[in-house]
CSV table of C-alpha atoms and ligand atoms in Angstrom, one decimal:
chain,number,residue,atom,x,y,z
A,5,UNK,CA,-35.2,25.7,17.1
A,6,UNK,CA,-36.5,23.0,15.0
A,7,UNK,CA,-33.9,20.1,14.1
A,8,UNK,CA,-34.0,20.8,10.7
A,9,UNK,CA,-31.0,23.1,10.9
A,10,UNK,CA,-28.4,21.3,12.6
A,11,UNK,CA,-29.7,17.7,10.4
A,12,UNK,CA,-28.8,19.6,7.1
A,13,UNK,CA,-25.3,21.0,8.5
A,14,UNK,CA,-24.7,17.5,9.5
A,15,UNK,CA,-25.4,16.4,5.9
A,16,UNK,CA,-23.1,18.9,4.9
A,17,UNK,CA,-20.5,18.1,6.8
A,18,UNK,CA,-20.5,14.5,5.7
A,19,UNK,CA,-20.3,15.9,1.9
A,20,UNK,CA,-17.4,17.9,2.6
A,21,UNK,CA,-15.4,15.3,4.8
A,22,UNK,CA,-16.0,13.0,1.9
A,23,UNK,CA,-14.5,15.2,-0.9
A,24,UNK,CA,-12.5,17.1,0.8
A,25,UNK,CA,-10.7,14.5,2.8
A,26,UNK,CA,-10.6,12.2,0.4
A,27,UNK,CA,-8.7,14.7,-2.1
A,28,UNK,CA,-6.6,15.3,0.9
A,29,UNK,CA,-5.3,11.5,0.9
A,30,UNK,CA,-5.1,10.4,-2.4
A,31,UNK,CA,-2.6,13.4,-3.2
A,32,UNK,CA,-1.2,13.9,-0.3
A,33,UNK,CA,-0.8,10.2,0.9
A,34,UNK,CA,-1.3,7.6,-1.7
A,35,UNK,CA,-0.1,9.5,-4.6
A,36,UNK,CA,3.3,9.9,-3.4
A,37,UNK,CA,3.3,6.4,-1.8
A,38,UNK,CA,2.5,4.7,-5.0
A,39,UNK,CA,4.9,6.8,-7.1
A,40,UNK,CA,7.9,5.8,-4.8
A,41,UNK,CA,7.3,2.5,-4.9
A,42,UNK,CA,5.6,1.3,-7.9
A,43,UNK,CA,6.5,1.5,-11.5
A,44,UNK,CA,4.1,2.8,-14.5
A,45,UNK,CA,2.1,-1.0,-15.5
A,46,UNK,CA,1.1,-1.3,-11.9
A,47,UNK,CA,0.6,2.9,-10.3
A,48,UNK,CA,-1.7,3.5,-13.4
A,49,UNK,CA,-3.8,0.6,-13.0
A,50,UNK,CA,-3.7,1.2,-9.1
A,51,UNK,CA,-4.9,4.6,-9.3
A,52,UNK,CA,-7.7,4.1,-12.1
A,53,UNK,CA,-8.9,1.6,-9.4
A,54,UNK,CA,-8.9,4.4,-6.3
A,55,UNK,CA,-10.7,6.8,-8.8
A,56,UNK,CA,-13.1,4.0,-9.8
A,57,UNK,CA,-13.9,3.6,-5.8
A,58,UNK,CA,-13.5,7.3,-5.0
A,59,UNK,CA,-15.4,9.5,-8.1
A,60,UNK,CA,-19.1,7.7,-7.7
A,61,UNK,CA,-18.3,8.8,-3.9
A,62,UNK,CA,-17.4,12.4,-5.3
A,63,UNK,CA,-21.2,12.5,-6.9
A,64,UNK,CA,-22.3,11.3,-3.6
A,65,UNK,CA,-21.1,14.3,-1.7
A,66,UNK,CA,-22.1,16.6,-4.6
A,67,UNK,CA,-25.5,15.7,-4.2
A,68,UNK,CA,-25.1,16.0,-0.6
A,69,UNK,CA,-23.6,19.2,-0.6
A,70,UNK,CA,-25.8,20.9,-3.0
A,71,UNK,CA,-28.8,19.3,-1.6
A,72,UNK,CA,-28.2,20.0,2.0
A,73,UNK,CA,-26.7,23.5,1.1
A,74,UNK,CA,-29.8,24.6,-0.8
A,75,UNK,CA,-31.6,23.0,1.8
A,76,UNK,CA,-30.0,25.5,4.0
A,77,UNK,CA,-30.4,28.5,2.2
A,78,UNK,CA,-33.4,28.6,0.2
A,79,UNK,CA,-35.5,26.3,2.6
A,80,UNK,CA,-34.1,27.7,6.0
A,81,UNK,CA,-32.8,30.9,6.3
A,82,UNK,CA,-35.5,32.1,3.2
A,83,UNK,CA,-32.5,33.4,1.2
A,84,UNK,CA,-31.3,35.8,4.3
A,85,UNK,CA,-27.3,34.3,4.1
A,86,UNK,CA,-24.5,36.6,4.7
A,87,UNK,CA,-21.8,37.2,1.7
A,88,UNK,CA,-19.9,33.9,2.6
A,89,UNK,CA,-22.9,31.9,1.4
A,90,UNK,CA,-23.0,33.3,-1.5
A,91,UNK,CA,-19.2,32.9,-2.1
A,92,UNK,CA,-19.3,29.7,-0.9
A,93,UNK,CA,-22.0,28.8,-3.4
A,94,UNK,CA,-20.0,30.1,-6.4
A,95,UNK,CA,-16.6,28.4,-5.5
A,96,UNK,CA,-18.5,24.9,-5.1
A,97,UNK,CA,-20.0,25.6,-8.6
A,98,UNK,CA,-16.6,25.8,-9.9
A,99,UNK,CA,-15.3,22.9,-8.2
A,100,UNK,CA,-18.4,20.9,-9.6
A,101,UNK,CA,-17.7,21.6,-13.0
A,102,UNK,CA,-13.8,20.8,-12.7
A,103,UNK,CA,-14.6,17.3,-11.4
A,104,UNK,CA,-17.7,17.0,-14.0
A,105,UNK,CA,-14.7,18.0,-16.7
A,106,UNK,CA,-12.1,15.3,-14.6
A,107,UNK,CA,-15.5,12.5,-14.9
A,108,UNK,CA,-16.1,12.6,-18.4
A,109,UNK,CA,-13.1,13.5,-19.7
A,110,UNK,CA,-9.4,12.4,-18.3
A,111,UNK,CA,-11.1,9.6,-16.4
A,112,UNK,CA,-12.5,8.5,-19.2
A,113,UNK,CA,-9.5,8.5,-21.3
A,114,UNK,CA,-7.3,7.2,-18.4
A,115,UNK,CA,-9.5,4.3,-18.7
A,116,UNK,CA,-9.2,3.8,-21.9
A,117,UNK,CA,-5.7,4.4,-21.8
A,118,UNK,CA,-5.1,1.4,-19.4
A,119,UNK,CA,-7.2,-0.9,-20.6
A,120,UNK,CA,-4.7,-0.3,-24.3
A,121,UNK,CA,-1.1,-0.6,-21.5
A,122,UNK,CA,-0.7,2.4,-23.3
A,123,UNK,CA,1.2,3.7,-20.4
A,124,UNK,CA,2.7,7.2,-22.0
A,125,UNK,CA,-0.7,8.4,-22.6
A,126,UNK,CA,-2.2,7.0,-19.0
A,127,UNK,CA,0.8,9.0,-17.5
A,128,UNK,CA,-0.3,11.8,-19.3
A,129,UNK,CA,-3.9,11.7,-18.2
A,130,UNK,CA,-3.0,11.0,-14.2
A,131,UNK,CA,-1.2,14.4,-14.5
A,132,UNK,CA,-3.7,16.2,-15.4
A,133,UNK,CA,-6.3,14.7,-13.0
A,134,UNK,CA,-3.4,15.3,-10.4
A,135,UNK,CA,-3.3,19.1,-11.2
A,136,UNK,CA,-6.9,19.2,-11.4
A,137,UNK,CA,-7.5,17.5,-8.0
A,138,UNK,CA,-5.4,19.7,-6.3
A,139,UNK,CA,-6.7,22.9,-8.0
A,140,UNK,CA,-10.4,21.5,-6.7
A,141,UNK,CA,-8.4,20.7,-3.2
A,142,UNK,CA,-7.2,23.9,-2.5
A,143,UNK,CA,-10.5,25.5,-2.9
A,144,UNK,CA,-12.4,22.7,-0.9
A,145,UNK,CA,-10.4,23.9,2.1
A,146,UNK,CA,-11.0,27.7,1.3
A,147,UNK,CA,-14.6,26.8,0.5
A,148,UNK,CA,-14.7,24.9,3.9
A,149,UNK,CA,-13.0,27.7,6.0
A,150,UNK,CA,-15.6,29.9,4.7
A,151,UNK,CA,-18.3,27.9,5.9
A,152,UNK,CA,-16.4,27.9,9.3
A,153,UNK,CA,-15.6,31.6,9.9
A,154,UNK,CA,-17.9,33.0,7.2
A,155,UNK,CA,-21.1,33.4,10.2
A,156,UNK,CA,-18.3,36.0,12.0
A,157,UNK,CA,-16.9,37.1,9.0
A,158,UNK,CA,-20.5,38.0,7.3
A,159,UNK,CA,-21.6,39.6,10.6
A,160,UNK,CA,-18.3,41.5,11.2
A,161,UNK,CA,-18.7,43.4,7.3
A,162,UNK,CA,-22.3,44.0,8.8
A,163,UNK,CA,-21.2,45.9,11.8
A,164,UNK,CA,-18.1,47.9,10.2
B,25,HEM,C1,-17.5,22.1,-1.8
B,25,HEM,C2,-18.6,22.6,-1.5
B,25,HEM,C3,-18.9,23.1,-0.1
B,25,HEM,C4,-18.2,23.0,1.1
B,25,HEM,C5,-16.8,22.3,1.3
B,25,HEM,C6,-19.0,23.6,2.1
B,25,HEM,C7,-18.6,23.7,3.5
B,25,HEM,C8,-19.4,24.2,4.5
B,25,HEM,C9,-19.0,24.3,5.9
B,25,HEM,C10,-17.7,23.6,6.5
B,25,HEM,C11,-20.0,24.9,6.5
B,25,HEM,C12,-20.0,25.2,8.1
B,25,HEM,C13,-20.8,24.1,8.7
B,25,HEM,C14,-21.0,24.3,10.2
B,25,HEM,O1,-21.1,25.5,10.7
B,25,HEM,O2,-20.9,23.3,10.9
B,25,HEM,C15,-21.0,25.3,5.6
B,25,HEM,C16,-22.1,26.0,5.9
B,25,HEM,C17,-23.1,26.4,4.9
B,25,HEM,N1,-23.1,26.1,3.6
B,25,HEM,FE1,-21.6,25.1,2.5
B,25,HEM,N2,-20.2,24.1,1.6
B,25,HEM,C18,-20.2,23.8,0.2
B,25,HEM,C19,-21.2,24.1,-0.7
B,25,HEM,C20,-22.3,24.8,-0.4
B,25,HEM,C21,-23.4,25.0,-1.3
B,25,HEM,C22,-23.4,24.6,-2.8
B,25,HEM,C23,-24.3,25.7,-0.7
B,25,HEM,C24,-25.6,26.3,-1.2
B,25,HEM,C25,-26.3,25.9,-2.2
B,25,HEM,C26,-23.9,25.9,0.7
B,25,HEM,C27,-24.6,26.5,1.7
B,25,HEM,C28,-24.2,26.6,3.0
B,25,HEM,C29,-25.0,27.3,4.0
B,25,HEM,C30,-26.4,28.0,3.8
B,25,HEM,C31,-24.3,27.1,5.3
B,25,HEM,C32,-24.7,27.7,6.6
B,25,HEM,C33,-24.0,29.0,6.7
B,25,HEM,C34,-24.1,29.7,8.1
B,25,HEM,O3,-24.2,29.0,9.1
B,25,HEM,O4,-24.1,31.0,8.1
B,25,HEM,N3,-22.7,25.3,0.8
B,25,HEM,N4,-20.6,24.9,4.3
């Protein structure tokens, strides 16, 4: 076995621990920590500044993902994928195009928004990258679990 294979899981891997975990922290760790502690003028600021650091990471693992995942599929196993590929493929298209939506849209006007200490609208804004970062969060980790048990799942529907 060439190492082709496992060098194009590994790159796949990194993409998801990137995205993945880092969704993982910022609502489930620093979201909360900032919110107890930290009033509107300085959270808002605080958090345009993780998203500044984090999103351009988020491409990153996009490219990664889609790269090393095509790599995978089209280059590797000739197109022969069981049915958790192929799920897995559509879920990460969906998650793609809510964080392309999140880039050029909330992001942008939370931006803005701060830049004005217009802190009403930038509240507004966080929200709904909040929401949308955990809608993309929750299926990350189905998207990840099926790239973990989809090889037994896919051969299991094979066999029944
Ligand atoms: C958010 C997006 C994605 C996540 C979180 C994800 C996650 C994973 C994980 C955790 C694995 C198992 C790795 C291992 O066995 O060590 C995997 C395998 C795989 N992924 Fe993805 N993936 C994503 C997107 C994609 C995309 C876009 C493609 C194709 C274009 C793809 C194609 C594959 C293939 C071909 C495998 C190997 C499957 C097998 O061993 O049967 N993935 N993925």
């Amino acid at each position: 076995m060439s190492y082709q294979w496992p060098l194009a899981l590994a790159l796949h891997q990194l993409g998801t621990l990137i995205w993945i975990g880092g969704m993982f922290f910022a609502h489930f760790v620093l979201r909360p920590a900032a919110t107890s502690r930290l009033g509107p003028p300085d959270r808002l600021p605080l958090m345009l500044a993780v998203f500044d650091r984090f999103f351009p990471l988020v491409w990153v693992s996009i490219v990664l993902l889609w790269g090393s995942g095509l790599w995978l599929f089209l280059g590797l196993a000739g197109g022969k994928v069981g049915v958790h590929v192929h799920a897995m493929m559509g879920v990460a298209a969906l998650m793609t195009l809510i964080f392309t939506y999140i880039w050029f849209l909330p992001y942008r006007a939370l931006g803005r928004a701060v830049a004005q200490a217009d802190w009403p609208t930038a509240g507004g804004r966080l929200a709904l990258i909040r929401r949308l970062i955990a809608t993309n969060l929750t299926l990350g980790v189905v998207t990840a679990l099926l790239g973990a048990a989809g090889p037994a799942l896919s051969a299991a529907m094979r066999f029944a």
